[in-house]
PDB file of N, CA and C in Angstrom:
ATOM      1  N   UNK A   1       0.855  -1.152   0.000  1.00  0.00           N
ATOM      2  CA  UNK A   1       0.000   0.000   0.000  1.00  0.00           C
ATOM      3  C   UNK A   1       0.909   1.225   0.000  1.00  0.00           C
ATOM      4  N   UNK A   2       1.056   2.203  -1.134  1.00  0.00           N
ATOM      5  CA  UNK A   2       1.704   3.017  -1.342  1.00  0.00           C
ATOM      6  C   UNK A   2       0.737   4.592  -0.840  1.00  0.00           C
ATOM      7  N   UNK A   3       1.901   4.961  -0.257  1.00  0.00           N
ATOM      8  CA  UNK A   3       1.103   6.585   0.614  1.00  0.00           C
ATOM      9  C   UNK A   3       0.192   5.683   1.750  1.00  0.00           C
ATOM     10  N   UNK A   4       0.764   5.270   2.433  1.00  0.00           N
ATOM     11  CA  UNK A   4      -0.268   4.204   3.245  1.00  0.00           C
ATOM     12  C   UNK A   4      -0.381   5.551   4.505  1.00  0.00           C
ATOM     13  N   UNK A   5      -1.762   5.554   4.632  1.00  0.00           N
ATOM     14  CA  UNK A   5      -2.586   6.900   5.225  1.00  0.00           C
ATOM     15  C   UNK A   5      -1.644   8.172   5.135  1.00  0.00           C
ATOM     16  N   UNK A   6      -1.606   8.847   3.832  1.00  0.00           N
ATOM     17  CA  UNK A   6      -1.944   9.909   3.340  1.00  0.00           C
ATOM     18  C   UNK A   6      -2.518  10.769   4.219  1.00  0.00           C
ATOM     19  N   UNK A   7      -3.972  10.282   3.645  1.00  0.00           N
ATOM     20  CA  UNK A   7      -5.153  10.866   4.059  1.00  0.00           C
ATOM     21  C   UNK A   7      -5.877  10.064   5.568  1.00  0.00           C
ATOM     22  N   UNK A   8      -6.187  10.785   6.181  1.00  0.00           N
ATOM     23  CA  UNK A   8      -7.305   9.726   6.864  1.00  0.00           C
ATOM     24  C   UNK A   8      -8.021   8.967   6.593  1.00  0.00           C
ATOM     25  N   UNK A   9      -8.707   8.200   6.588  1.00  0.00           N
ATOM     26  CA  UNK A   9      -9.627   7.057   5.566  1.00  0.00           C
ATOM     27  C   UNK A   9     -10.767   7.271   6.642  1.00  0.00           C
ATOM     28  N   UNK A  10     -11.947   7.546   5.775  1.00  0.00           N
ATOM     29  CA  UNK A  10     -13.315   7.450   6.053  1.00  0.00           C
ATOM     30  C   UNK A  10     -13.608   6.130   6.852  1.00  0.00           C
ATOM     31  N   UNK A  11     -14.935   6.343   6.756  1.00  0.00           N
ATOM     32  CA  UNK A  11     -15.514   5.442   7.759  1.00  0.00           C
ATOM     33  C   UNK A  11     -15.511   4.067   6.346  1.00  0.00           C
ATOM     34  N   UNK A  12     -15.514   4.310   5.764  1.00  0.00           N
ATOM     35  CA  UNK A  12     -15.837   3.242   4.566  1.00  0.00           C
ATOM     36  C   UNK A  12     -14.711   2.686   4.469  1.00  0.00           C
ATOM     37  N   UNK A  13     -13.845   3.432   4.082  1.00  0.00           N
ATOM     38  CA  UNK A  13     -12.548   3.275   3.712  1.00  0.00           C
ATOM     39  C   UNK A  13     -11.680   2.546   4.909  1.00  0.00           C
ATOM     40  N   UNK A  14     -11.984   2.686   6.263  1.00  0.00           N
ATOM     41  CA  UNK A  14     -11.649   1.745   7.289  1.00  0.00           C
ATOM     42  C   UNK A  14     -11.996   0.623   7.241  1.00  0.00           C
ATOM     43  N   UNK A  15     -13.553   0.355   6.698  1.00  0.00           N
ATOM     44  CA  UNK A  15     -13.773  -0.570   6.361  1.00  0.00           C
ATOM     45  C   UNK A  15     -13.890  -1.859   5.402  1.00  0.00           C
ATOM     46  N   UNK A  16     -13.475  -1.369   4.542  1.00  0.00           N
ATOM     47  CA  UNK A  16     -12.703  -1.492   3.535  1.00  0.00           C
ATOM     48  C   UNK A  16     -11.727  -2.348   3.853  1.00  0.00           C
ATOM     49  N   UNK A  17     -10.352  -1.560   4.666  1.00  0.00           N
ATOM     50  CA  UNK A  17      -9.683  -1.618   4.801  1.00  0.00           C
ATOM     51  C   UNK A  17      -9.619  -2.941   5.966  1.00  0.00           C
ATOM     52  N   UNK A  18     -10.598  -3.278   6.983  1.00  0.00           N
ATOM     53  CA  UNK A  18     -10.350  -4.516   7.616  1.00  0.00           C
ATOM     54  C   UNK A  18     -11.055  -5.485   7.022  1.00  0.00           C
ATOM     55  N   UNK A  19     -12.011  -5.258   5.541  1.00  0.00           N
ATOM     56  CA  UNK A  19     -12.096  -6.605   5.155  1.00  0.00           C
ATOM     57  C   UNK A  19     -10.656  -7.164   4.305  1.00  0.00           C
ATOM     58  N   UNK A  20     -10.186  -6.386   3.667  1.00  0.00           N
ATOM     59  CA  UNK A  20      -8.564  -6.807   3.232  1.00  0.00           C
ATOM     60  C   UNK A  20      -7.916  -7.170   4.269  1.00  0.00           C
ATOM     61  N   UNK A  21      -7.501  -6.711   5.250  1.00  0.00           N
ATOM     62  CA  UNK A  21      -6.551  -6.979   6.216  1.00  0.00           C
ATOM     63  C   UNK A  21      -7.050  -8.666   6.689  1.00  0.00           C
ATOM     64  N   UNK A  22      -8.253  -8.227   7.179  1.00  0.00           N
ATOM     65  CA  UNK A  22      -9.168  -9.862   7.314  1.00  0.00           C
ATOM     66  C   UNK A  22      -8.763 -11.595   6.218  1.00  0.00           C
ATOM     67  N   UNK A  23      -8.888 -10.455   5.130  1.00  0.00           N
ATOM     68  CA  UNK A  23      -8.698 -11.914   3.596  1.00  0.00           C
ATOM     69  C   UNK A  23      -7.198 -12.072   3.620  1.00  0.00           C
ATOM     70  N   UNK A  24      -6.001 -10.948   4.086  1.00  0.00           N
ATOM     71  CA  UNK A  24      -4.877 -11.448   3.434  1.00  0.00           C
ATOM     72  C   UNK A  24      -4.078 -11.770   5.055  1.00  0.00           C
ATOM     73  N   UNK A  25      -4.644 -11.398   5.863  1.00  0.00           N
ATOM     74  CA  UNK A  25      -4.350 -12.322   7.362  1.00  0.00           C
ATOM     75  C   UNK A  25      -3.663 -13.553   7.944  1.00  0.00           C
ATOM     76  N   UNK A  26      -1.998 -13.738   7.567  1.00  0.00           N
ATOM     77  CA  UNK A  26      -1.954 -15.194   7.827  1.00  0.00           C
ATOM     78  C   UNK A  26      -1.730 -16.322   6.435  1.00  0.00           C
ATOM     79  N   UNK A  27      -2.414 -15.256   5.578  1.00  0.00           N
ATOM     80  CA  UNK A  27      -2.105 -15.708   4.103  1.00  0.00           C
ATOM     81  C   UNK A  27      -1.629 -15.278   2.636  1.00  0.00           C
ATOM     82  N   UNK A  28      -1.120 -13.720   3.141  1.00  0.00           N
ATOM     83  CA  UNK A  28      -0.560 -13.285   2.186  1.00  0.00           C
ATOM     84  C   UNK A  28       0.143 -12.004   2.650  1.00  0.00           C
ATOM     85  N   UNK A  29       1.551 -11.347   1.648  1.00  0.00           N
ATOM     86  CA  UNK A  29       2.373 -10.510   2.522  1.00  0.00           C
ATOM     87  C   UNK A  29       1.694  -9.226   2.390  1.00  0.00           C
ATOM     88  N   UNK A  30       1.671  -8.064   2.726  1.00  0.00           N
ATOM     89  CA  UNK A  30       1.503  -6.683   2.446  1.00  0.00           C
ATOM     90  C   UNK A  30       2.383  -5.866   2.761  1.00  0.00           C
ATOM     91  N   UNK A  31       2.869  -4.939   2.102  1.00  0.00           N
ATOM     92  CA  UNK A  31       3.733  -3.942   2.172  1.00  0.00           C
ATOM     93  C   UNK A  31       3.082  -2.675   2.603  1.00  0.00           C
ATOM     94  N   UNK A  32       3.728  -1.868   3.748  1.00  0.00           N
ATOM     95  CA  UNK A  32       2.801  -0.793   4.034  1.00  0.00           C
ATOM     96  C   UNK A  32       4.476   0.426   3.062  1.00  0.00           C
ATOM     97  N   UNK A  33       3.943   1.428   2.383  1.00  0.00           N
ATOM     98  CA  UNK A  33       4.972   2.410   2.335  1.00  0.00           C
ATOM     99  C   UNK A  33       4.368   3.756   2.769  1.00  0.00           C
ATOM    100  N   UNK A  34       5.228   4.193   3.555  1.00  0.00           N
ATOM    101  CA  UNK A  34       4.602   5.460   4.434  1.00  0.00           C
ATOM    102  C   UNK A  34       5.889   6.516   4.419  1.00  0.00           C
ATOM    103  N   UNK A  35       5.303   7.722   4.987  1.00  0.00           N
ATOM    104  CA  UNK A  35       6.019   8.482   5.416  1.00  0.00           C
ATOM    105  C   UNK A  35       5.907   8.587   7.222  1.00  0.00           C
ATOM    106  N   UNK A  36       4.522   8.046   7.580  1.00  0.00           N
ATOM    107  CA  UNK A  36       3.892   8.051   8.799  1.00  0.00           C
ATOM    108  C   UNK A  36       4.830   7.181   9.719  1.00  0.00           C
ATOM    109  N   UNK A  37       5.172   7.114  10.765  1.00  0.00           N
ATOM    110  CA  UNK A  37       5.942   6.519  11.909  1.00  0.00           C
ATOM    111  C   UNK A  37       4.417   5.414  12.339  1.00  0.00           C
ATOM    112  N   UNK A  38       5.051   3.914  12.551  1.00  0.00           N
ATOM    113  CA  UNK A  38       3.770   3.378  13.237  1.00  0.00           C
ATOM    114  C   UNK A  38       3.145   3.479  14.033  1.00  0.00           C
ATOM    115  N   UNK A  39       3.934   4.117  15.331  1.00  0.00           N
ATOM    116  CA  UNK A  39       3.567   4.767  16.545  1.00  0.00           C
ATOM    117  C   UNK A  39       2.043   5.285  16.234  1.00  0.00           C
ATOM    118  N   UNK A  40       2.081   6.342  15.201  1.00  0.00           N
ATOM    119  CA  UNK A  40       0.876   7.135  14.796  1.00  0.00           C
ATOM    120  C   UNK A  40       0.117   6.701  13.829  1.00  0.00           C
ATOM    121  N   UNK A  41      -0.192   5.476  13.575  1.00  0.00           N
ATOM    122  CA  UNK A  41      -1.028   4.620  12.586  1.00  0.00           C
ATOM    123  C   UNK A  41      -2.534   4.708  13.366  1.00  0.00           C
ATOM    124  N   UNK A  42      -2.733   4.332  14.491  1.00  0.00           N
ATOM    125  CA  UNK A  42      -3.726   4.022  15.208  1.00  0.00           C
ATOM    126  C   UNK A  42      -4.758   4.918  15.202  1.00  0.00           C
ATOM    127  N   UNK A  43      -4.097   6.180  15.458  1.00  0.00           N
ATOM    128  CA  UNK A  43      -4.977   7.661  15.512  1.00  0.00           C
ATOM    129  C   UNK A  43      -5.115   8.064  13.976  1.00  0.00           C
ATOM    130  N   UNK A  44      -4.358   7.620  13.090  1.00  0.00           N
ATOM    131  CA  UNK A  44      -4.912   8.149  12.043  1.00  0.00           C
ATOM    132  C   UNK A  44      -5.718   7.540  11.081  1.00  0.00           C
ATOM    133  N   UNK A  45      -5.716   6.254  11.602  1.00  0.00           N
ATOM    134  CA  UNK A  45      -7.210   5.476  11.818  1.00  0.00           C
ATOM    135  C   UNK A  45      -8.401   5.630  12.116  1.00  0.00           C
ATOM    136  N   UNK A  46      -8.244   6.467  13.109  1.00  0.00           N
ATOM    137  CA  UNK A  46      -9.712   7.172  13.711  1.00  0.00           C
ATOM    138  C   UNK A  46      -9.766   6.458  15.106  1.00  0.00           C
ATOM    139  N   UNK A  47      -8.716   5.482  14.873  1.00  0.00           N
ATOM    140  CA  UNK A  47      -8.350   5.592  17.077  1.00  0.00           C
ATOM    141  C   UNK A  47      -9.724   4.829  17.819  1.00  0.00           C
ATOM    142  N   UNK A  48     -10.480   4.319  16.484  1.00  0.00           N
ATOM    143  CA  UNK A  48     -11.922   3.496  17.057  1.00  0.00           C
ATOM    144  C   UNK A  48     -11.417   2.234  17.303  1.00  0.00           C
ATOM    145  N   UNK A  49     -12.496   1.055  17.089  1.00  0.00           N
ATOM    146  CA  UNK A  49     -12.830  -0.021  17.273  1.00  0.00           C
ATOM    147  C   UNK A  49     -12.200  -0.517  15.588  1.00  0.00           C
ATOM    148  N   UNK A  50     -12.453  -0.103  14.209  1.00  0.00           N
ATOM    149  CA  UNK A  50     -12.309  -0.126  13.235  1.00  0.00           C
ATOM    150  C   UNK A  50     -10.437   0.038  13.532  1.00  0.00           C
ATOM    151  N   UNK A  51      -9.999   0.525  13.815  1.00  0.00           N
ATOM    152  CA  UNK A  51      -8.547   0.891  13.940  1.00  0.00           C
ATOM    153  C   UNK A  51      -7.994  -0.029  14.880  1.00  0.00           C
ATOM    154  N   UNK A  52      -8.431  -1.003  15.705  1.00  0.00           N
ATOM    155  CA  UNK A  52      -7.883  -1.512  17.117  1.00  0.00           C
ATOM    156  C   UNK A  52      -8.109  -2.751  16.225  1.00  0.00           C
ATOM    157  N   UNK A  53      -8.767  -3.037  15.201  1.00  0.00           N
ATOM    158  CA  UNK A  53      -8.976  -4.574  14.326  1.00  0.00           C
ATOM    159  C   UNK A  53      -7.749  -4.497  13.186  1.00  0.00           C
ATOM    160  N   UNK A  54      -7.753  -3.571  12.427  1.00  0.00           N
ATOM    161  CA  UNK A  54      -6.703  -3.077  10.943  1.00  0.00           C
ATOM    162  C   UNK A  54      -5.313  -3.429  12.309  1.00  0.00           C
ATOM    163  N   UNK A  55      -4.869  -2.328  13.225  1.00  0.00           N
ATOM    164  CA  UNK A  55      -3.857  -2.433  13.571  1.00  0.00           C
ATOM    165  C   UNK A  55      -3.227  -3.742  14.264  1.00  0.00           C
ATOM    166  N   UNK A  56      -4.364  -4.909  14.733  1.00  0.00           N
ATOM    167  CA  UNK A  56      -4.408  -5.709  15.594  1.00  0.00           C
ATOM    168  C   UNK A  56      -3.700  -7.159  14.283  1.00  0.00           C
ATOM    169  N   UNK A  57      -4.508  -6.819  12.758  1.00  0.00           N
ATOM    170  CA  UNK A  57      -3.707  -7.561  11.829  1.00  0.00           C
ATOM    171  C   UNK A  57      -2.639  -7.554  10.977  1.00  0.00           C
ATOM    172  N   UNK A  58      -2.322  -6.225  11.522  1.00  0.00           N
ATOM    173  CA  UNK A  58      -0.989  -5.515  11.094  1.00  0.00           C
ATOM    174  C   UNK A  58       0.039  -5.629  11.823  1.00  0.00           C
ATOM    175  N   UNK A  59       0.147  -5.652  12.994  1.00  0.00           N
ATOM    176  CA  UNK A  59       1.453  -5.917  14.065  1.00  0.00           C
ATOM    177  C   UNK A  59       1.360  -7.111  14.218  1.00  0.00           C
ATOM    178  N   UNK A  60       0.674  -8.429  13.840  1.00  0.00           N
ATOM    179  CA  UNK A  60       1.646  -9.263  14.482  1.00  0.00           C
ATOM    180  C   UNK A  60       1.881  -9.952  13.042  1.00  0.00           C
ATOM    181  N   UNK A  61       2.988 -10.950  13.298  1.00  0.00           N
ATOM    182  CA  UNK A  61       3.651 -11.406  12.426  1.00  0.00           C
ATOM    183  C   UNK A  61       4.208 -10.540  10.510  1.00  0.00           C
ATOM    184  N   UNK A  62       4.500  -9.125  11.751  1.00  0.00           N
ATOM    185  CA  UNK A  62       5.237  -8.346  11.015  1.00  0.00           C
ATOM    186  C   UNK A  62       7.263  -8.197  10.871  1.00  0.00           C
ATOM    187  N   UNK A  63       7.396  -7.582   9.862  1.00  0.00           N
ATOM    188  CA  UNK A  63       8.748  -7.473   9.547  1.00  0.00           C
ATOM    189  C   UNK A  63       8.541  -5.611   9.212  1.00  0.00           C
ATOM    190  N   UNK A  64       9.634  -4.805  10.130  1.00  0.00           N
ATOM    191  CA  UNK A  64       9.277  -3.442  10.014  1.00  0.00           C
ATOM    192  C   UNK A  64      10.786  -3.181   9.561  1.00  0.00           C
ATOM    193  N   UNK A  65      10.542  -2.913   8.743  1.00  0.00           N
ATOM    194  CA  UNK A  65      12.158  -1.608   7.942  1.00  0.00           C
ATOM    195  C   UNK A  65      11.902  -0.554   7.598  1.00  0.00           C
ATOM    196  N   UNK A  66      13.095  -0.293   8.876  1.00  0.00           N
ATOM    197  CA  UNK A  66      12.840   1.260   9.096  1.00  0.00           C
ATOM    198  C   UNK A  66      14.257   2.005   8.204  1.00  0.00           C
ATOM    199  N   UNK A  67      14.011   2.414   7.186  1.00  0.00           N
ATOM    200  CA  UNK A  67      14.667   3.203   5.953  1.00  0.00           C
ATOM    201  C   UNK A  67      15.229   4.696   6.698  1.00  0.00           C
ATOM    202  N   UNK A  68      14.688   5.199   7.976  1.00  0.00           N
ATOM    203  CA  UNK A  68      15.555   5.864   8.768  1.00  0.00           C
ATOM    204  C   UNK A  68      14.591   7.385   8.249  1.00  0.00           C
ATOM    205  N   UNK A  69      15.137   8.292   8.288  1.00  0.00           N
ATOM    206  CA  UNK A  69      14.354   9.841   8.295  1.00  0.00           C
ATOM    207  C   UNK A  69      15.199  10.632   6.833  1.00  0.00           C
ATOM    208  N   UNK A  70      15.812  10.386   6.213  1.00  0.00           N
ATOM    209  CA  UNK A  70      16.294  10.929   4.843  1.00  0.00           C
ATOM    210  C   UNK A  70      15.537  10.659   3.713  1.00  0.00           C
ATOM    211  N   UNK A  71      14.633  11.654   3.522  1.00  0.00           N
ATOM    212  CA  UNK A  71      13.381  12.208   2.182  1.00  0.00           C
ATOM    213  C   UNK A  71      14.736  12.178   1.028  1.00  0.00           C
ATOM    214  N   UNK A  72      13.830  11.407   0.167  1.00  0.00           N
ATOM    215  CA  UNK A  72      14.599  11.162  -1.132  1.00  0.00           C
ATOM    216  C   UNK A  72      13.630  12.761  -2.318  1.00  0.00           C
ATOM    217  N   UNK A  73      12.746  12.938  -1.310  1.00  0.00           N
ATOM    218  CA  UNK A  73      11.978  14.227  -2.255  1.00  0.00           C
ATOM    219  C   UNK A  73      12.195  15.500  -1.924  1.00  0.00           C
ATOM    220  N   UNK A  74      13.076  15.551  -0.648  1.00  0.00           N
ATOM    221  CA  UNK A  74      13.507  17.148  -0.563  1.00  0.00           C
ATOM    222  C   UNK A  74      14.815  17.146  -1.215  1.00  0.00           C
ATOM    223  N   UNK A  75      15.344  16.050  -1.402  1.00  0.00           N
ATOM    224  CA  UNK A  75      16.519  16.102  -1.783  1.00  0.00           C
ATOM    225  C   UNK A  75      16.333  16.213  -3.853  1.00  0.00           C
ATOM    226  N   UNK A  76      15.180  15.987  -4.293  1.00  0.00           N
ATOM    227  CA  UNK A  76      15.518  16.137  -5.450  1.00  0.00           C
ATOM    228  C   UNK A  76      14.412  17.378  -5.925  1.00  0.00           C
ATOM    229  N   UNK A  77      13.147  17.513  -4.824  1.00  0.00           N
ATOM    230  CA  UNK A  77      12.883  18.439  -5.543  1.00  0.00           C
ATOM    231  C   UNK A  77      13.855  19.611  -5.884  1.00  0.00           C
ATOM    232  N   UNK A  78      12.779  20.781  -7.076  1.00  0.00           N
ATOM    233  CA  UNK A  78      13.681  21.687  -7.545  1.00  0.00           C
ATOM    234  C   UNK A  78      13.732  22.711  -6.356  1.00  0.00           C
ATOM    235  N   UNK A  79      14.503  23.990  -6.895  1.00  0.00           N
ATOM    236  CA  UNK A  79      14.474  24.858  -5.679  1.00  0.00           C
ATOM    237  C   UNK A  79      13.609  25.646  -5.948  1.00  0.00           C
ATOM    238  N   UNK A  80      12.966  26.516  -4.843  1.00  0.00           N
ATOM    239  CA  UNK A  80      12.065  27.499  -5.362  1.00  0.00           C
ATOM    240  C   UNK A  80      12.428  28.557  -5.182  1.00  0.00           C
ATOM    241  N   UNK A  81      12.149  29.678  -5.724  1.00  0.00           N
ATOM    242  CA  UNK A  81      12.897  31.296  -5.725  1.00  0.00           C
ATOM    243  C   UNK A  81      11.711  31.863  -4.896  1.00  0.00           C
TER     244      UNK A  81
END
């Protein structure tokens, strides 16, 4: 999932989001790519019941690489005057 929460995700879009988490659970890999720290996944979830299920199939039997804090996009955007 590329730009993985961007945006906040609606109420739909949470939901959505734990019937996938639900189907690929145990049986298939997912890639999260973020700019977001995981720490702050939960709340930008909406910090409900919908967010305590997504995050609950997301942390376990995870592998986290952490690529560290160096933006490959400040470094190439252009400059601005």
């Amino acid at each position: 999932m590329d730009e993985w929460l961007l945006d906040k995700p609606t109420e739909s879009m949470r939901t959505m989001l734990l019937e996938l988490m639900e189907r690929r659970y145990g049986e298939r890999s997912t890639v999260f790519c973020t700019q977001h720290q995981q720490k702050g996944w939960h709340q930008r979830l909406g910090a409900g019941v919908h967010a305590d299920a997504i995050m609950d199939r997301i942390i376990h039997y995870t592998t986290w690489v952490d690529t560290g804090t160096y933006n490959m996009r400040e470094q190439t955007a252009p400059a601005t005057a």
